[in-house]
Coordinates of C-alpha atoms in Angstrom, one line a residue:
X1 CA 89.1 83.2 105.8
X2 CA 86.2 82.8 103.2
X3 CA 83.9 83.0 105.8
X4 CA 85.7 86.7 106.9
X5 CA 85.3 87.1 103.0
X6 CA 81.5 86.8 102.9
X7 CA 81.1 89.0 105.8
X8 CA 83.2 91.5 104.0
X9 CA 80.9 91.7 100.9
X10 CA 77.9 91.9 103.4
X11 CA 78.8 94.7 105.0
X12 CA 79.8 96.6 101.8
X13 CA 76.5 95.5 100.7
X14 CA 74.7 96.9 103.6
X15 CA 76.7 100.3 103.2
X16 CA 76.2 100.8 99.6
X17 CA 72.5 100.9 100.2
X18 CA 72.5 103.4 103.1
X19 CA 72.4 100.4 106.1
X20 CA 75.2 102.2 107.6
X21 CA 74.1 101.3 111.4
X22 CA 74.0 97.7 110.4
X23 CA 77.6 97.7 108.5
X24 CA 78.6 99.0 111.4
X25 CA 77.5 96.7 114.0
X26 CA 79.1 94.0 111.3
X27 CA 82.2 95.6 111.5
X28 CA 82.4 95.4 115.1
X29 CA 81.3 91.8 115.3
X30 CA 84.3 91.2 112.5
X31 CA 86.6 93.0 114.1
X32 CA 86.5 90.9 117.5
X33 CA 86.7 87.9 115.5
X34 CA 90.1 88.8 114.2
X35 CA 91.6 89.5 117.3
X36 CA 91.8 93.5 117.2
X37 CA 88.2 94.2 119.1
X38 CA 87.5 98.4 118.9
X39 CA 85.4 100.2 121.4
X40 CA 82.7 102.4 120.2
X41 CA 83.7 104.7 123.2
X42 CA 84.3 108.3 121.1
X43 CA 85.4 109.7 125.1
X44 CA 88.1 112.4 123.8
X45 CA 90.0 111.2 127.4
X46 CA 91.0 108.3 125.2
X47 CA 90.7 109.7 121.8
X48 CA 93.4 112.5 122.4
X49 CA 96.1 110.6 123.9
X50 CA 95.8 107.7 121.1
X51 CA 96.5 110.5 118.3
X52 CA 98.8 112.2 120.5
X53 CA 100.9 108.5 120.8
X54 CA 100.5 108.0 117.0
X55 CA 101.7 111.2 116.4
X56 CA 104.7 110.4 118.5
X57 CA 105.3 107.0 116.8
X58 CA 105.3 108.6 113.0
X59 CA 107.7 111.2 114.3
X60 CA 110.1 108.7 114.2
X61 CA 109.8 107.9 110.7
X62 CA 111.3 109.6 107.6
X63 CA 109.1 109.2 104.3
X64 CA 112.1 107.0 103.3
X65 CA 111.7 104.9 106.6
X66 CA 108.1 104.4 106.6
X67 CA 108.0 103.2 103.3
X68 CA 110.6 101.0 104.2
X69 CA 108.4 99.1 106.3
X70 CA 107.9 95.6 105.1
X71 CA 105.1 93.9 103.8
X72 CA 102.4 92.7 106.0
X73 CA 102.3 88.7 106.3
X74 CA 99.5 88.4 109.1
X75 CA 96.4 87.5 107.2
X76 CA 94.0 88.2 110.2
X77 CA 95.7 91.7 110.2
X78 CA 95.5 92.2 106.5
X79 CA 91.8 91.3 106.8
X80 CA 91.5 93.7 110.1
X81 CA 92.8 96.7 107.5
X82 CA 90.7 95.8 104.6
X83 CA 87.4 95.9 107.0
X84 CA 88.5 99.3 108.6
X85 CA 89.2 100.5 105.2
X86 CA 85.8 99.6 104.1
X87 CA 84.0 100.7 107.1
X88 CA 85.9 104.3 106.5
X89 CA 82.7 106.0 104.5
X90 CA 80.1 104.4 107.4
X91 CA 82.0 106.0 110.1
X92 CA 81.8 110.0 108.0
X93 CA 77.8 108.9 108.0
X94 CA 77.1 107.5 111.4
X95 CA 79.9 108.6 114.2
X96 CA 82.6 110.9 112.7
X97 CA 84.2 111.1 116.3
X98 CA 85.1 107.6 115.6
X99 CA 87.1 107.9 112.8
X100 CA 90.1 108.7 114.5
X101 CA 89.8 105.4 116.6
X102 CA 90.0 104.1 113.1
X103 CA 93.2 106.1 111.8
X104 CA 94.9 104.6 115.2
X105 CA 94.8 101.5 115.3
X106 CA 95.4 101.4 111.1
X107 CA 98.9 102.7 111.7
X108 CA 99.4 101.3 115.2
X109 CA 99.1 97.7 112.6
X110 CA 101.0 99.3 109.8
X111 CA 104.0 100.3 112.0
X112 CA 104.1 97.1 113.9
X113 CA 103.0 94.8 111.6
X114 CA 104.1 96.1 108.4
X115 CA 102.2 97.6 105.4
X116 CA 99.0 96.8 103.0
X117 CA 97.9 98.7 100.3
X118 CA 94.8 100.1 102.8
X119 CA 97.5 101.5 104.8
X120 CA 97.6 104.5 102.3
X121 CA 94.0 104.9 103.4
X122 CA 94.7 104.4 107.3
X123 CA 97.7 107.1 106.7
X124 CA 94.9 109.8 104.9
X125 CA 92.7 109.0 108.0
X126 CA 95.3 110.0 110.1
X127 CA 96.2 113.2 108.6
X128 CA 92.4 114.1 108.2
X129 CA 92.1 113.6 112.0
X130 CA 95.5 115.3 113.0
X131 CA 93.8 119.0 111.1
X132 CA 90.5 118.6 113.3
X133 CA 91.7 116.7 115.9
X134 CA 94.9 118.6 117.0
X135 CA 95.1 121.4 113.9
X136 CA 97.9 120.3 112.6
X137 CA 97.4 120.9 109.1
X138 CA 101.4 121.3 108.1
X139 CA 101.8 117.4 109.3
X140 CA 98.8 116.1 108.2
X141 CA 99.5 117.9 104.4
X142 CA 103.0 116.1 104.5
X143 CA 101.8 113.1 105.6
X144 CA 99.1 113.0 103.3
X145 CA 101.5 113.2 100.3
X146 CA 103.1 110.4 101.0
X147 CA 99.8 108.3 101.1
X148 CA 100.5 108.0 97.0
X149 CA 103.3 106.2 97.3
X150 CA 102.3 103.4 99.4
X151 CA 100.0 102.6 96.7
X152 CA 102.8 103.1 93.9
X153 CA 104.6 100.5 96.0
X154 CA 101.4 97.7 95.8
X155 CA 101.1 98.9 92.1
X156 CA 97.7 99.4 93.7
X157 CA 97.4 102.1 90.4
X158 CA 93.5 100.9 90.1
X159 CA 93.0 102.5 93.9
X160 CA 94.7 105.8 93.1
X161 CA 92.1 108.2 91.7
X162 CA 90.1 106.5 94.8
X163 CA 93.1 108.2 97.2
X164 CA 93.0 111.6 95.0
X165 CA 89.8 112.4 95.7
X166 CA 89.9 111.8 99.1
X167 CA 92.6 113.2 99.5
X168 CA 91.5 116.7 98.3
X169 CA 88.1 116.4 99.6
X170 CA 89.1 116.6 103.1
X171 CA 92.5 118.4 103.2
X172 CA 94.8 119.3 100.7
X173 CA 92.0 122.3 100.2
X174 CA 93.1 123.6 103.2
X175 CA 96.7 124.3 101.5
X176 CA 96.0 124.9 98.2
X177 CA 93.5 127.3 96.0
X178 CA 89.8 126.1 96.3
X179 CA 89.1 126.3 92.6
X180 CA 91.8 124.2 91.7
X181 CA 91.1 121.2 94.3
X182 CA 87.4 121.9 92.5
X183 CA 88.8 121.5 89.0
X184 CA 90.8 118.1 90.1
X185 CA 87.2 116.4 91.6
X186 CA 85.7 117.0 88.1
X187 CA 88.4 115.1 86.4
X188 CA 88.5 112.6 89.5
X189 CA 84.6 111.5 88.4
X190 CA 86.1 110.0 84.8
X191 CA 89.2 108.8 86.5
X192 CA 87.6 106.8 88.9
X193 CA 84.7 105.1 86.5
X194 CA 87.4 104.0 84.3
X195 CA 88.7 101.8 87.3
X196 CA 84.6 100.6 87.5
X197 CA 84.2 101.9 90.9
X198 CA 80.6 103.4 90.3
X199 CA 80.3 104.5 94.3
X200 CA 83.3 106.5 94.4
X201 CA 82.8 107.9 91.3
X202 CA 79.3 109.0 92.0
X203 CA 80.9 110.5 95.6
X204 CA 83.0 112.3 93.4
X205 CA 80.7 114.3 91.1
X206 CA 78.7 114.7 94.5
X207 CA 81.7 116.6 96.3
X208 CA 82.4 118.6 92.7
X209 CA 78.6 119.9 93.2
X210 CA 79.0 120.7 96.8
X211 CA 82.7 122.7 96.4
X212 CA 81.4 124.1 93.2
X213 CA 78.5 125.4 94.9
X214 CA 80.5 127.0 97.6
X215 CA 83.5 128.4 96.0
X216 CA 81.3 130.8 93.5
X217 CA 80.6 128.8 90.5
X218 CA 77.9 129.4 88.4
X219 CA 74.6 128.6 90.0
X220 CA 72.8 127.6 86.6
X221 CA 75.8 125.7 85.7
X222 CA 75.5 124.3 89.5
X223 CA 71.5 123.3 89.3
X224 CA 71.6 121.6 85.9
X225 CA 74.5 119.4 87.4
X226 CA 72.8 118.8 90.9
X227 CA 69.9 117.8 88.7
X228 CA 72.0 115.3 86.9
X229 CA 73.5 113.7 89.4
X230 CA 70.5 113.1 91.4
X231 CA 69.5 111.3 88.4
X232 CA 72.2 109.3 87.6
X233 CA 72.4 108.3 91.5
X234 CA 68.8 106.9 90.8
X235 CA 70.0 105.1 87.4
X236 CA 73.2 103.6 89.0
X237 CA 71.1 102.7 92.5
X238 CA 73.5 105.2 94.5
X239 CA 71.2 106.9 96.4
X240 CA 73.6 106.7 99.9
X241 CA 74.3 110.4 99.3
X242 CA 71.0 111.7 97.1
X243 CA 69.2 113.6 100.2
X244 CA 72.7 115.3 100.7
X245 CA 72.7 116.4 97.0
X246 CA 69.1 117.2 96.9
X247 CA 69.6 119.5 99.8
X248 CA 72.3 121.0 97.9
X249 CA 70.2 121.6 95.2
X250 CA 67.6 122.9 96.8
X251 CA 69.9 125.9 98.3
X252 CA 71.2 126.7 94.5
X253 CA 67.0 126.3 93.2
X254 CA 66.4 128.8 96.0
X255 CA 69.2 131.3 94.8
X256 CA 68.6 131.0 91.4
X257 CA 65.0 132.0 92.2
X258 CA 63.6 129.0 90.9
X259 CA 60.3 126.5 92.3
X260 CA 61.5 123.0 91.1
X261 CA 61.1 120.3 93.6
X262 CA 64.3 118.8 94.4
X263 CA 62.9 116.1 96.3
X264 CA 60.5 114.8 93.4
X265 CA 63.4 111.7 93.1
X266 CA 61.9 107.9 91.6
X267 CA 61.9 105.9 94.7
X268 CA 62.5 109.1 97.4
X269 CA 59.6 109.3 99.6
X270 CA 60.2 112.5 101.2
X271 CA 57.7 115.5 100.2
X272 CA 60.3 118.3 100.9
X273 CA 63.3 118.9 103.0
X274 CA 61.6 119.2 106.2
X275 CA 60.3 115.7 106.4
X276 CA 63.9 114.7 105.2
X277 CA 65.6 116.2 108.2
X278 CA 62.7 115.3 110.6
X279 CA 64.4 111.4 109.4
X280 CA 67.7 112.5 110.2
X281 CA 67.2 113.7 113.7
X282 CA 65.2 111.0 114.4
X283 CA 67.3 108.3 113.2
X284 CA 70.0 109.8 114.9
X285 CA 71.9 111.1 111.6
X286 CA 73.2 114.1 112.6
X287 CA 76.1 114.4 110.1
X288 CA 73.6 114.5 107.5
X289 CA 71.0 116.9 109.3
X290 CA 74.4 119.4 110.0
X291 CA 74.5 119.3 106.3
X292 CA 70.7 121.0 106.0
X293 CA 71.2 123.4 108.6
X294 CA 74.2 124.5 107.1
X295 CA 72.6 124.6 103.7
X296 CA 70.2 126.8 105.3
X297 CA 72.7 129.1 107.4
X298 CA 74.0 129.7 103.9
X299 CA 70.5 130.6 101.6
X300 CA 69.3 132.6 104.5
X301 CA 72.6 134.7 104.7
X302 CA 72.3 135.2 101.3
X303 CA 68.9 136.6 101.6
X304 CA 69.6 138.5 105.0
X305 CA 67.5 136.4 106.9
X306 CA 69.2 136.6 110.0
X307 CA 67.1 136.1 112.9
X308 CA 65.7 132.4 111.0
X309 CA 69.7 131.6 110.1
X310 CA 70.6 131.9 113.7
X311 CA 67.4 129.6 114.9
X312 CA 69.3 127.0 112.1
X313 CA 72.8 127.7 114.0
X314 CA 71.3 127.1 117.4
X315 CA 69.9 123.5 115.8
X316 CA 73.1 122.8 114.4
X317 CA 74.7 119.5 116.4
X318 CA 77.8 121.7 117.2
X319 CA 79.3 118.4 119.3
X320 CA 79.4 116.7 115.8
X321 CA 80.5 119.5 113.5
X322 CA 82.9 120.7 116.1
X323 CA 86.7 120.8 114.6
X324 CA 85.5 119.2 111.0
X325 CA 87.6 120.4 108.0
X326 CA 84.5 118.8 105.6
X327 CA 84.2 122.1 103.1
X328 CA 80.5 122.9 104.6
X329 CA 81.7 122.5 107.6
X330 CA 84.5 125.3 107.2
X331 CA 82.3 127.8 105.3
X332 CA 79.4 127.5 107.9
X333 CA 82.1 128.8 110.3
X334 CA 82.4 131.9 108.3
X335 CA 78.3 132.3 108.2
X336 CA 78.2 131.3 111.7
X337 CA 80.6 134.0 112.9
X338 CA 78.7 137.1 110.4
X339 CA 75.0 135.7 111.8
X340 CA 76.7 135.9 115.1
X341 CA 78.0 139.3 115.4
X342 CA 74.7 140.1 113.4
X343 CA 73.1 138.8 116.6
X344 CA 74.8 140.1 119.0
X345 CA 73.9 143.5 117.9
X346 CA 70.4 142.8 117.4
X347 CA 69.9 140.6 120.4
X348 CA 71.6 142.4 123.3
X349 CA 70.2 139.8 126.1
X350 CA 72.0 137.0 124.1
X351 CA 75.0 139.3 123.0
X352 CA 77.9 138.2 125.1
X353 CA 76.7 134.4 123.6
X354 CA 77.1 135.2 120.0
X355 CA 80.2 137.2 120.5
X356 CA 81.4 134.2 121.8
X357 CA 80.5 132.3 118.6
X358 CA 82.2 134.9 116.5
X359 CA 85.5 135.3 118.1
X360 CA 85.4 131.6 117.7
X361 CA 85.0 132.3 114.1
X362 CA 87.3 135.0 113.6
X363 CA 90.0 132.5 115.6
X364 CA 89.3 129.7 113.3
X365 CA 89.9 131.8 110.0
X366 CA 92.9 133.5 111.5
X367 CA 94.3 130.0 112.0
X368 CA 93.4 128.3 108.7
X369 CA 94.8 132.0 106.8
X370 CA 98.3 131.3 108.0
X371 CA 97.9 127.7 106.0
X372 CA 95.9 129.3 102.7
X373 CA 95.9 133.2 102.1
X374 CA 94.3 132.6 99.1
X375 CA 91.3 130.8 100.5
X376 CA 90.4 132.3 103.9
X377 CA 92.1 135.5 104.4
X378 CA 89.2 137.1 102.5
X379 CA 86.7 135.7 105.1
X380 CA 88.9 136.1 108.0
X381 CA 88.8 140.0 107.5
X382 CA 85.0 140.8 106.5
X383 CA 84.9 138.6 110.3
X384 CA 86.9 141.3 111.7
X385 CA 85.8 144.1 110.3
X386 CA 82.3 142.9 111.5
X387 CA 83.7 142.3 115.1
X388 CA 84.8 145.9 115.1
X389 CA 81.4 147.5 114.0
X390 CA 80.0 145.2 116.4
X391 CA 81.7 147.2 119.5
X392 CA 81.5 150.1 117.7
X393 CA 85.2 150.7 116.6
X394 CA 84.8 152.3 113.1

């Protein structure tokens, strides 16, 4: 086992400083060593019935009964959960069609082989996956509830602000008011750098930026702290997120009217945001080049630069983005539908395509507004009301 040890520490090593390809391939090589080999394969043939069977299996489970599961004994196992807990943050990165793969076989142990304090994380995986996956928010919003007291029952209490801010980064905002989930990732920043996890905490004031940014915070309150945290990434050496945060600064330095380089970063080679997303696509990181073009969709909206805001949409990986409940992800679905039906009138050889896009919009919105009136009915009727004008129903 201390050699599975060593191999743990170099793949969070590799992570931490952005080798997310090669954590990966460590985490396969790992995993087969300890008997519970994963396939890369993101086929949905496969992906879809696993959750489906998972689904099926917690179904039978009261919160009482599941955390009534005993204590998992199988060291090989507990080692298999700690390197798919680890590998979590690679897998948003790199392949976030894998992640369910992930969330399965993480409970599929912790139901059959009993429960470690990473099964709190396995669970939140699972309920992440169950909103894109099979949009079923309700579950995954119960489910992910009870992820806090699998770590009450470890006395895990180091790990918690860890779970929080998780936790309302990727769903409980779909339930309750944006600005409050935005208010508990500020406080999660301290919380977590008390326990002396500087990554996480970092990740924390980086998601604060990007939901204070999108939920109508002040922009000059927005660039001075998108300016400070691209600093203190370079201080603390936590740069696996600084091209995402200097991207998100460069959309508030743009609203704000402002020239200041974003980019101009100690030990960032990049000249400006082009060459940074010419790296992505290249290196095959998609998730991070959806995160410019949706940066984009948004300035450009904002300055009614339509016809350049749908050339972004049309470079947007849609297979990736497809079904994500990542904040960006869900606001570029309202600027996709309004450049859509924007489109459609504008374009009329293209129109039956970007009506397409916007009903898929307005159906997306309708959805998430019977889950949070507060957040998305708003949106879900300026889509409407701009799906009406668009066939001419006044």
């Amino acid at each position: 086992m201390d050699q599975v040890k060593c191999h743990h520490i170099t793949m969070q090593t590799l992570a931490s400083t952005g080798n997310f390809q090669k954590a990966f391939d460590k985490f396969f090589e790992v995993m087969k060593q300890l008997g519970e080999e994963l396939s890369p394969n993101v086929d949905p043939s496969i992906i879809f019935p696993a959750m489906y069977a998972t689904k099926n299996d917690l179904s039978k489970y009261s919160t009482k009964d599941l955390m009534n599961i005993p204590k998992m004994t199988d060291k090989r196992k507990q080692w298999a959960m700690t390197f798919m807990d680890s590998i979590i943050p690679c897998v948003f990165v790199i392949s976030p069609l894998f992640l369910p793969t992930i969330a399965n076989r993480m409970m599929s142990l912790s139901i059959r082989c009993g429960l470690t304090k990473e099964s709190s994380f396995g669970l939140y995986a699972y309920c992440y996956c169950l909103g894109c996956m099979l949009q079923d928010i309700d579950e995954g919003y119960h489910w992910i509830k009870v992820t806090r007291l699998m770590l009450e029952r470890f006395n895990a209490t180091e790990l918690c602000p860890k779970l929080k801010l998780v936790q309302y980064s990727f769903l409980i905002y779909m339930k309750e008011p944006l600005q409050s989930v935005t208010n508990v990732l500020f406080h999660c920043r301290e919380d977590i750098m008390m326990v002396g996890d500087v990554e996480y905490a970092i990740l924390s004031a980086h998601f604060h930026c990007q939901f204070a940014v999108l939920t109508g915070a002040s922009l000059s309150n927005a660039e001075k702290e998108c300016d400070s945290l691209s600093k203190e990434m370079v201080r603390l050496k936590q740069t696996q997120s600084i091209l995402e945060n200097a991207s998100i600064h460069h959309m508030v330095l743009q609203l704000i009217g402002s020239d200041k380089d974003p980019f101009a970063i100690p030990g960032i080679t990049y000249k400006d945001e082009d060459e940074v997303l010419d790296h992505l696509e290249s290196s095959g990181n998609v998730v991070f080049a959806n995160s410019i073009y949706i940066h984009r969709v948004v300035t450009a909206c904002f300055f009614r630069r339509y016809e350049y805001a749908a050339d972004m949409i049309e470079k947007y990986h849609s297979e990736v983005g497809k079904g994500s409940l990542v904040l960006s992800a869900v606001m570029y679905a309202f600027y996709e539908g309004l450049v859509a039906f924007r489109m459609a009138r504008s374009r009329p050889n293209d129109e039956k395509k970007w009506l397409v896009k916007g009903e898929s919009a307005i159906q997306r919105y309708q959805t998430w507004t019977t889950h949070s009136e507060w957040n998305f009915e708003n949106k879900y009727l300026l889509l409407e009301a701009e799906s009406l004008f668009s066939q001419c129903n006044y």
